[in-house]
Every structure is written in structure tokens, then in C-alpha cells.
């Protein structure tokens, strides 16, 4: 039997990179980049030397890149080429992967991630299950009604801190034990901090992240102690226990869902684990007994934790 030998990754990627750059260059016209169209152009789009000039790189270097030669490219140079070729985000990420350069997506400023009506509609449709849209820093970007009631985001609940956007970590660590909605905070808060540190590794040195960690460590000795531990954990299934003055103890499993177009955000839903918790969630969400609840069978659990 004949077996196919494995082809090294780099030789396979270089022809793909060359073809991709040629195809993107062919679709950009001189008018697109503010250049006169000129006469007797045989190239359907920009010429190689025009891409090099507009990107601020050498003609020979860009030619070699487009020919698939084994040359090194920095993120700054790839960004310049991507701007010239008018690449969108998926195309830019594809370019980075083909050039074997680590891709760092452009990040919005803290708290300005746009939440579409469709995302808000998903959260609302999940009522009476608590549901929230977080980013990796645990900023609260959007919620449904039951989540608001569970965490008391009604102006009389948990302090959200000085950052101009609600953040669940800030709220939980600066709340008194009596007012904290997590009944199992001694088990849950260390895991949340360890997940935060895992995300922090992608943002080291960014002013917004450094300011958040510093200010929260100043406000909460418990957070400072847990942060100093250096622990890192990946997302995973966990059952959380909440308490609420109106409905008592609620045991739920959280499930995280990624959101297309928002690479560092996730929808988190909370599913009740037993009959008492299901009744409590119904009551908290408006006591509509006609609406079915997820998690009504035995052995319910979520697939991924926030």
C-alpha cells in the first residue's frame, strides 16, 4: 500500500500566501487607493510596485513575499500590506496565519464593544434563565432581566467601580460577604481570578488591563492575594450556588457560548440544577409557569464555564 508523505507546513503555506496576495491585489483598483488609473494597464488591479510603495516596503521584498519565498515578515509590515489591500478582519487573520506570524486581533476600547440587537434578542429569549454577555475581563456588556435580578443590577445592588462599565469581578470582590450573591464565593472567586489571569496573558502591558488589575488589587485584599498566587485555569463545567433574598438558594450550571465577530466575548447562561432551583428561577424571572425551562431532566450540566 502506498502512503503519502507528510508535506512540511511552511512549503504548503508559502504557495497559498502567494496566491492569496495576488488575488487580493487584483481586486484593488488604483482609484480605490487614490491613484490615477493610467493608460495601457495590463494588471487587473494594483501593480506589485504600487502595493510596495503604498505599504512603505521595498519592491524586491514585497515581490519575494508574493512569490512565496521563505522571508520573514513582521506584524507591522503585514498590517501595512493588509491596509493597502483593504483586507477585512477574516482576511487579515488569514494573511497572518499564512505568513506564520502570531495574530493579535484589533481590540476595542474597554466597554465600547457594540452589542447587536440580535445578541440582545438571544439574551432576552433565554429568560427566565439568567444570561449575560461578558468579555474576558468580565465586563458586563449586555444582560437579560433575570440576570439583572439575580445580581441586583438595579441601582441598589453591587458596586461597579470607577471604570464606567459594570464589571462582575469588581462587584463581587468589593461587595460584603452578606450582600454577595455567590453563596460559594470561597470556591468560585479563586477560579474566576485564575481564568482572568489566563486572559490577561494576551493583554499584558495594555493600559486598560493593567489599570483594572491594579485598581482592583488596591480595592480588595482578597483579589490581590489571589492574583499574587499566579494560578491559571481554563474554562470548565462548574456548578455555582447563588443566594437571593427573595427566593433563597439557587444551584445552577453555567454554559459559555462564543459569539462570531466578538472574539473575546461570550454569552453565559445559567441553568438550574434541581426542582427547587427551577422554581426559584421562575419566581425570580416573573413566575411564568407556562414557559418551559431548560435543565428539567436529571443529570443536567453545562458544557463550558464562564
Tab-separated table of C-alpha atoms in Angstrom:
chain	number	residue	atom	x	y	z
A	1	UNK	CA	0.000	0.000	0.000
A	2	UNK	CA	1.361	3.423	-0.944
A	3	UNK	CA	1.453	6.021	1.807
A	4	UNK	CA	1.566	9.762	1.312
A	5	UNK	CA	4.490	11.509	2.917
A	6	UNK	CA	3.627	14.449	5.125
A	7	UNK	CA	4.336	17.807	3.486
A	8	UNK	CA	6.048	20.313	5.798
A	9	UNK	CA	3.772	23.147	6.871
A	10	UNK	CA	5.872	26.039	5.593
A	11	UNK	CA	6.267	24.804	1.951
A	12	UNK	CA	2.494	24.335	1.808
A	13	UNK	CA	1.706	27.750	3.267
A	14	UNK	CA	4.031	29.795	1.062
A	15	UNK	CA	2.253	28.992	-2.242
A	16	UNK	CA	-1.062	29.694	-0.507
A	17	UNK	CA	0.298	33.035	0.733
A	18	UNK	CA	1.496	33.932	-2.776
A	19	UNK	CA	-1.857	33.072	-4.373
A	20	UNK	CA	-3.790	34.911	-1.675
A	21	UNK	CA	-1.763	38.133	-2.068
A	22	UNK	CA	-2.092	38.049	-5.854
A	23	UNK	CA	-5.855	37.581	-5.654
A	24	UNK	CA	-6.275	40.436	-3.145
A	25	UNK	CA	-4.032	42.745	-5.197
A	26	UNK	CA	-6.045	42.033	-8.345
A	27	UNK	CA	-9.280	43.304	-6.815
A	28	UNK	CA	-7.938	46.695	-5.654
A	29	UNK	CA	-8.008	49.357	-8.357
A	30	UNK	CA	-5.809	52.463	-8.473
A	31	UNK	CA	-8.935	54.567	-7.890
A	32	UNK	CA	-9.585	52.638	-4.646
A	33	UNK	CA	-6.329	53.971	-3.178
A	34	UNK	CA	-6.458	57.473	-4.642
A	35	UNK	CA	-4.154	56.863	-7.625
A	36	UNK	CA	-4.877	57.861	-11.251
A	37	UNK	CA	-5.954	54.884	-13.366
A	38	UNK	CA	-3.276	55.454	-16.013
A	39	UNK	CA	-3.253	54.037	-19.527
A	40	UNK	CA	-2.359	50.701	-21.043
A	41	UNK	CA	-2.575	48.843	-17.711
A	42	UNK	CA	-2.427	45.104	-18.218
A	43	UNK	CA	-2.657	44.369	-14.464
A	44	UNK	CA	-6.307	43.943	-13.355
A	45	UNK	CA	-5.592	45.660	-10.032
A	46	UNK	CA	-2.571	47.256	-8.439
A	47	UNK	CA	0.940	46.507	-9.587
A	48	UNK	CA	3.411	44.943	-7.156
A	49	UNK	CA	5.494	48.113	-7.024
A	50	UNK	CA	2.365	50.121	-6.203
A	51	UNK	CA	1.496	47.834	-3.295
A	52	UNK	CA	5.078	48.102	-2.036
A	53	UNK	CA	5.064	51.900	-2.306
A	54	UNK	CA	1.705	52.312	-0.601
A	55	UNK	CA	2.742	49.887	2.163
A	56	UNK	CA	6.113	51.508	2.752
A	57	UNK	CA	8.143	48.382	1.971
A	58	UNK	CA	10.765	47.570	-0.637
A	59	UNK	CA	9.637	46.418	-4.062
A	60	UNK	CA	12.020	43.448	-4.000
A	61	UNK	CA	10.862	42.403	-0.515
A	62	UNK	CA	7.170	42.537	-1.469
A	63	UNK	CA	7.851	40.698	-4.728
A	64	UNK	CA	9.577	37.921	-2.829
A	65	UNK	CA	6.685	37.780	-0.345
A	66	UNK	CA	4.184	37.434	-3.179
A	67	UNK	CA	6.347	34.824	-4.841
A	68	UNK	CA	6.180	32.692	-1.709
A	69	UNK	CA	9.867	32.898	-0.892
A	70	UNK	CA	10.901	31.990	2.683
A	71	UNK	CA	11.336	35.532	4.029
A	72	UNK	CA	10.313	36.844	7.428
A	73	UNK	CA	7.532	39.400	7.849
A	74	UNK	CA	6.764	41.439	10.941
A	75	UNK	CA	3.284	42.194	12.206
A	76	UNK	CA	3.780	45.888	11.409
A	77	UNK	CA	4.653	45.142	7.762
A	78	UNK	CA	1.744	42.720	7.372
A	79	UNK	CA	-0.598	45.342	8.804
A	80	UNK	CA	0.640	47.863	6.253
A	81	UNK	CA	0.132	45.411	3.393
A	82	UNK	CA	-3.311	44.497	4.744
A	83	UNK	CA	-4.362	48.161	4.807
A	84	UNK	CA	-3.166	48.684	1.239
A	85	UNK	CA	-5.024	45.594	0.024
A	86	UNK	CA	-8.120	46.623	2.019
A	87	UNK	CA	-8.354	43.317	3.871
A	88	UNK	CA	-11.189	42.800	6.327
A	89	UNK	CA	-10.667	41.098	9.679
A	90	UNK	CA	-11.001	37.457	8.500
A	91	UNK	CA	-8.709	38.154	5.541
A	92	UNK	CA	-6.158	39.873	7.780
A	93	UNK	CA	-6.150	36.909	10.163
A	94	UNK	CA	-5.750	34.537	7.182
A	95	UNK	CA	-2.764	36.580	5.967
A	96	UNK	CA	-1.097	36.322	9.370
A	97	UNK	CA	-1.571	32.568	9.535
A	98	UNK	CA	-0.187	32.025	6.043
A	99	UNK	CA	2.840	34.213	6.864
A	100	UNK	CA	3.282	32.303	10.157
A	101	UNK	CA	3.072	35.448	12.282
A	102	UNK	CA	1.053	35.373	15.562
A	103	UNK	CA	-2.238	37.157	15.004
A	104	UNK	CA	-3.440	39.713	17.555
A	105	UNK	CA	-6.956	40.945	16.694
A	106	UNK	CA	-7.674	44.624	16.977
A	107	UNK	CA	-9.329	45.255	20.306
A	108	UNK	CA	-11.949	47.801	21.069
A	109	UNK	CA	-11.512	50.204	23.931
A	110	UNK	CA	-12.938	48.983	27.246
A	111	UNK	CA	-16.678	48.877	27.353
A	112	UNK	CA	-17.317	50.016	23.767
A	113	UNK	CA	-17.937	46.615	22.184
A	114	UNK	CA	-21.089	47.016	20.106
A	115	UNK	CA	-23.902	44.672	21.107
A	116	UNK	CA	-26.199	43.979	18.179
A	117	UNK	CA	-29.980	43.748	18.539
A	118	UNK	CA	-29.684	40.080	17.558
A	119	UNK	CA	-27.398	39.332	20.529
A	120	UNK	CA	-29.693	41.210	22.894
A	121	UNK	CA	-32.609	39.278	21.438
A	122	UNK	CA	-30.902	35.965	22.231
A	123	UNK	CA	-30.340	37.040	25.840
A	124	UNK	CA	-33.952	38.155	26.195
A	125	UNK	CA	-35.256	34.917	24.653
A	126	UNK	CA	-33.382	32.903	27.294
A	127	UNK	CA	-35.417	34.450	30.134
A	128	UNK	CA	-36.149	33.249	32.779
A	129	UNK	CA	-32.668	31.740	32.630
A	130	UNK	CA	-30.084	34.323	33.677
A	131	UNK	CA	-27.929	35.234	30.672
A	132	UNK	CA	-25.159	37.784	30.149
A	133	UNK	CA	-22.630	38.875	27.556
A	134	UNK	CA	-19.134	39.160	29.096
A	135	UNK	CA	-15.750	39.940	27.677
A	136	UNK	CA	-12.655	38.202	29.056
A	137	UNK	CA	-12.233	40.871	31.734
A	138	UNK	CA	-15.766	40.127	32.987
A	139	UNK	CA	-17.140	43.468	31.853
A	140	UNK	CA	-20.930	43.181	31.674
A	141	UNK	CA	-21.838	44.178	28.100
A	142	UNK	CA	-25.487	43.066	27.984
A	143	UNK	CA	-27.901	41.075	30.157
A	144	UNK	CA	-31.450	39.836	30.370
A	145	UNK	CA	-33.938	40.641	33.112
A	146	UNK	CA	-33.367	37.569	35.274
A	147	UNK	CA	-29.600	38.117	35.322
A	148	UNK	CA	-30.220	41.697	36.452
A	149	UNK	CA	-32.444	40.463	39.279
A	150	UNK	CA	-30.026	37.705	40.275
A	151	UNK	CA	-27.090	40.107	40.601
A	152	UNK	CA	-29.182	43.062	41.746
A	153	UNK	CA	-28.043	45.426	38.968
A	154	UNK	CA	-30.878	47.806	39.833
A	155	UNK	CA	-29.087	50.745	41.397
A	156	UNK	CA	-29.358	49.276	44.878
A	157	UNK	CA	-27.049	46.324	44.485
A	158	UNK	CA	-23.367	45.722	43.940
A	159	UNK	CA	-20.818	48.480	43.415
A	160	UNK	CA	-19.496	48.502	39.854
A	161	UNK	CA	-16.361	50.541	40.467
A	162	UNK	CA	-14.701	53.513	38.757
A	163	UNK	CA	-14.337	52.248	35.193
A	164	UNK	CA	-17.566	53.477	33.653
A	165	UNK	CA	-18.825	49.974	32.868
A	166	UNK	CA	-20.248	47.263	35.071
A	167	UNK	CA	-17.765	44.543	35.881
A	168	UNK	CA	-18.786	41.420	37.756
A	169	UNK	CA	-15.338	40.818	39.290
A	170	UNK	CA	-15.202	44.332	40.682
A	171	UNK	CA	-18.729	43.933	42.040
A	172	UNK	CA	-18.112	40.558	43.681
A	173	UNK	CA	-14.775	41.440	45.257
A	174	UNK	CA	-15.888	44.789	46.648
A	175	UNK	CA	-19.238	43.553	47.997
A	176	UNK	CA	-19.585	42.493	51.582
A	177	UNK	CA	-19.971	38.774	52.172
A	178	UNK	CA	-23.557	39.346	53.256
A	179	UNK	CA	-24.506	41.119	50.027
A	180	UNK	CA	-22.533	38.911	47.619
A	181	UNK	CA	-24.908	36.763	45.515
A	182	UNK	CA	-22.377	33.905	45.384
A	183	UNK	CA	-23.010	31.529	48.259
A	184	UNK	CA	-19.851	29.590	47.369
A	185	UNK	CA	-17.555	32.581	46.931
A	186	UNK	CA	-14.631	30.886	48.683
A	187	UNK	CA	-14.577	28.251	45.939
A	188	UNK	CA	-15.723	30.344	42.988
A	189	UNK	CA	-13.755	33.587	43.268
A	190	UNK	CA	-10.295	31.927	43.096
A	191	UNK	CA	-11.353	30.136	39.911
A	192	UNK	CA	-12.635	33.358	38.362
A	193	UNK	CA	-9.350	35.122	39.139
A	194	UNK	CA	-7.394	32.212	37.670
A	195	UNK	CA	-9.446	32.469	34.480
A	196	UNK	CA	-8.867	36.219	34.410
A	197	UNK	CA	-5.113	35.638	34.625
A	198	UNK	CA	-5.301	33.264	31.676
A	199	UNK	CA	-6.950	36.010	29.604
A	200	UNK	CA	-4.533	38.627	30.962
A	201	UNK	CA	-1.661	36.810	29.259
A	202	UNK	CA	-2.985	38.100	25.915
A	203	UNK	CA	-3.169	41.682	27.189
A	204	UNK	CA	-0.015	42.174	29.276
A	205	UNK	CA	1.034	45.809	29.140
A	206	UNK	CA	-2.277	47.131	27.820
A	207	UNK	CA	-3.200	50.226	29.874
A	208	UNK	CA	-6.857	49.265	30.369
A	209	UNK	CA	-5.981	45.820	31.703
A	210	UNK	CA	-3.094	46.996	33.862
A	211	UNK	CA	-5.265	49.731	35.390
A	212	UNK	CA	-8.082	47.279	36.084
A	213	UNK	CA	-5.842	44.761	37.863
A	214	UNK	CA	-4.061	47.476	39.843
A	215	UNK	CA	-7.229	49.254	40.978
A	216	UNK	CA	-8.999	46.027	41.933
A	217	UNK	CA	-5.959	44.837	43.893
A	218	UNK	CA	-5.978	48.150	45.762
A	219	UNK	CA	-9.708	47.866	46.475
A	220	UNK	CA	-9.721	44.186	47.508
A	221	UNK	CA	-7.006	42.457	49.558
A	222	UNK	CA	-8.651	39.140	48.661
A	223	UNK	CA	-8.223	39.811	44.956
A	224	UNK	CA	-4.631	40.957	45.488
A	225	UNK	CA	-3.839	37.736	47.355
A	226	UNK	CA	-5.409	35.527	44.694
A	227	UNK	CA	-3.710	37.458	41.883
A	228	UNK	CA	-0.304	37.025	43.528
A	229	UNK	CA	-0.818	33.255	43.564
A	230	UNK	CA	-0.320	33.195	39.783
A	231	UNK	CA	-2.866	30.408	39.317
A	232	UNK	CA	-4.281	29.885	35.809
A	233	UNK	CA	-7.206	27.614	34.944
A	234	UNK	CA	-9.046	27.028	31.671
A	235	UNK	CA	-12.819	27.315	31.340
A	236	UNK	CA	-14.684	24.236	32.538
A	237	UNK	CA	-18.003	22.963	33.819
A	238	UNK	CA	-18.842	24.080	37.339
A	239	UNK	CA	-21.981	24.245	39.409
A	240	UNK	CA	-22.433	27.608	41.120
A	241	UNK	CA	-24.568	28.264	44.164
A	242	UNK	CA	-26.318	31.636	44.424
A	243	UNK	CA	-28.441	33.138	47.143
A	244	UNK	CA	-31.137	35.764	46.775
A	245	UNK	CA	-33.181	37.469	49.481
A	246	UNK	CA	-36.438	36.898	47.606
A	247	UNK	CA	-36.072	33.261	46.518
A	248	UNK	CA	-33.340	31.674	48.639
A	249	UNK	CA	-30.604	29.338	47.388
A	250	UNK	CA	-30.259	28.621	43.646
A	251	UNK	CA	-27.898	25.977	42.250
A	252	UNK	CA	-27.033	26.460	38.583
A	253	UNK	CA	-24.523	25.360	35.954
A	254	UNK	CA	-23.068	27.997	33.659
A	255	UNK	CA	-22.575	27.439	29.933
A	256	UNK	CA	-20.434	29.716	27.727
A	257	UNK	CA	-21.136	30.294	24.042
A	258	UNK	CA	-18.729	32.093	21.718
A	259	UNK	CA	-20.007	34.981	19.603
A	260	UNK	CA	-18.988	35.402	15.977
A	261	UNK	CA	-17.387	38.775	15.324
A	262	UNK	CA	-16.639	39.302	19.035
A	263	UNK	CA	-13.564	37.112	19.553
A	264	UNK	CA	-13.068	37.871	23.261
A	265	UNK	CA	-16.713	37.849	24.274
A	266	UNK	CA	-19.065	35.071	25.257
A	267	UNK	CA	-22.699	34.615	26.176
A	268	UNK	CA	-23.013	32.889	29.541
A	269	UNK	CA	-26.271	31.217	30.535
A	270	UNK	CA	-27.150	29.696	33.913
A	271	UNK	CA	-29.247	26.522	34.031
A	272	UNK	CA	-30.966	25.421	37.279
A	273	UNK	CA	-29.838	22.050	38.606
A	274	UNK	CA	-32.799	20.850	40.673
A	275	UNK	CA	-36.519	21.388	41.229
A	276	UNK	CA	-36.046	23.953	43.991
A	277	UNK	CA	-33.674	25.972	41.836
A	278	UNK	CA	-36.023	25.807	38.859
A	279	UNK	CA	-38.867	27.123	40.993
A	280	UNK	CA	-36.631	29.891	42.343
A	281	UNK	CA	-35.604	30.941	38.831
A	282	UNK	CA	-39.231	31.006	37.694
A	283	UNK	CA	-40.100	33.216	40.621
A	284	UNK	CA	-37.132	35.488	40.045
A	285	UNK	CA	-37.931	35.749	36.344
A	286	UNK	CA	-41.579	36.648	36.816
A	287	UNK	CA	-43.269	33.403	37.935
A	288	UNK	CA	-44.483	32.422	34.450
A	289	UNK	CA	-45.227	28.716	34.949
A	290	UNK	CA	-46.285	28.300	31.311
A	291	UNK	CA	-42.769	28.818	29.972
A	292	UNK	CA	-40.610	25.683	29.735
A	293	UNK	CA	-37.249	25.684	31.426
A	294	UNK	CA	-34.088	24.019	30.226
A	295	UNK	CA	-32.476	21.712	32.707
A	296	UNK	CA	-35.621	19.874	33.786
A	297	UNK	CA	-34.173	16.412	33.422
A	298	UNK	CA	-31.803	14.545	35.689
A	299	UNK	CA	-28.076	14.987	35.420
A	300	UNK	CA	-28.278	18.428	33.770
A	301	UNK	CA	-24.970	20.159	33.343
A	302	UNK	CA	-23.434	22.826	31.175
A	303	UNK	CA	-20.707	22.255	28.623
A	304	UNK	CA	-18.401	25.158	29.354
A	305	UNK	CA	-17.970	27.540	32.239
A	306	UNK	CA	-17.527	31.260	32.134
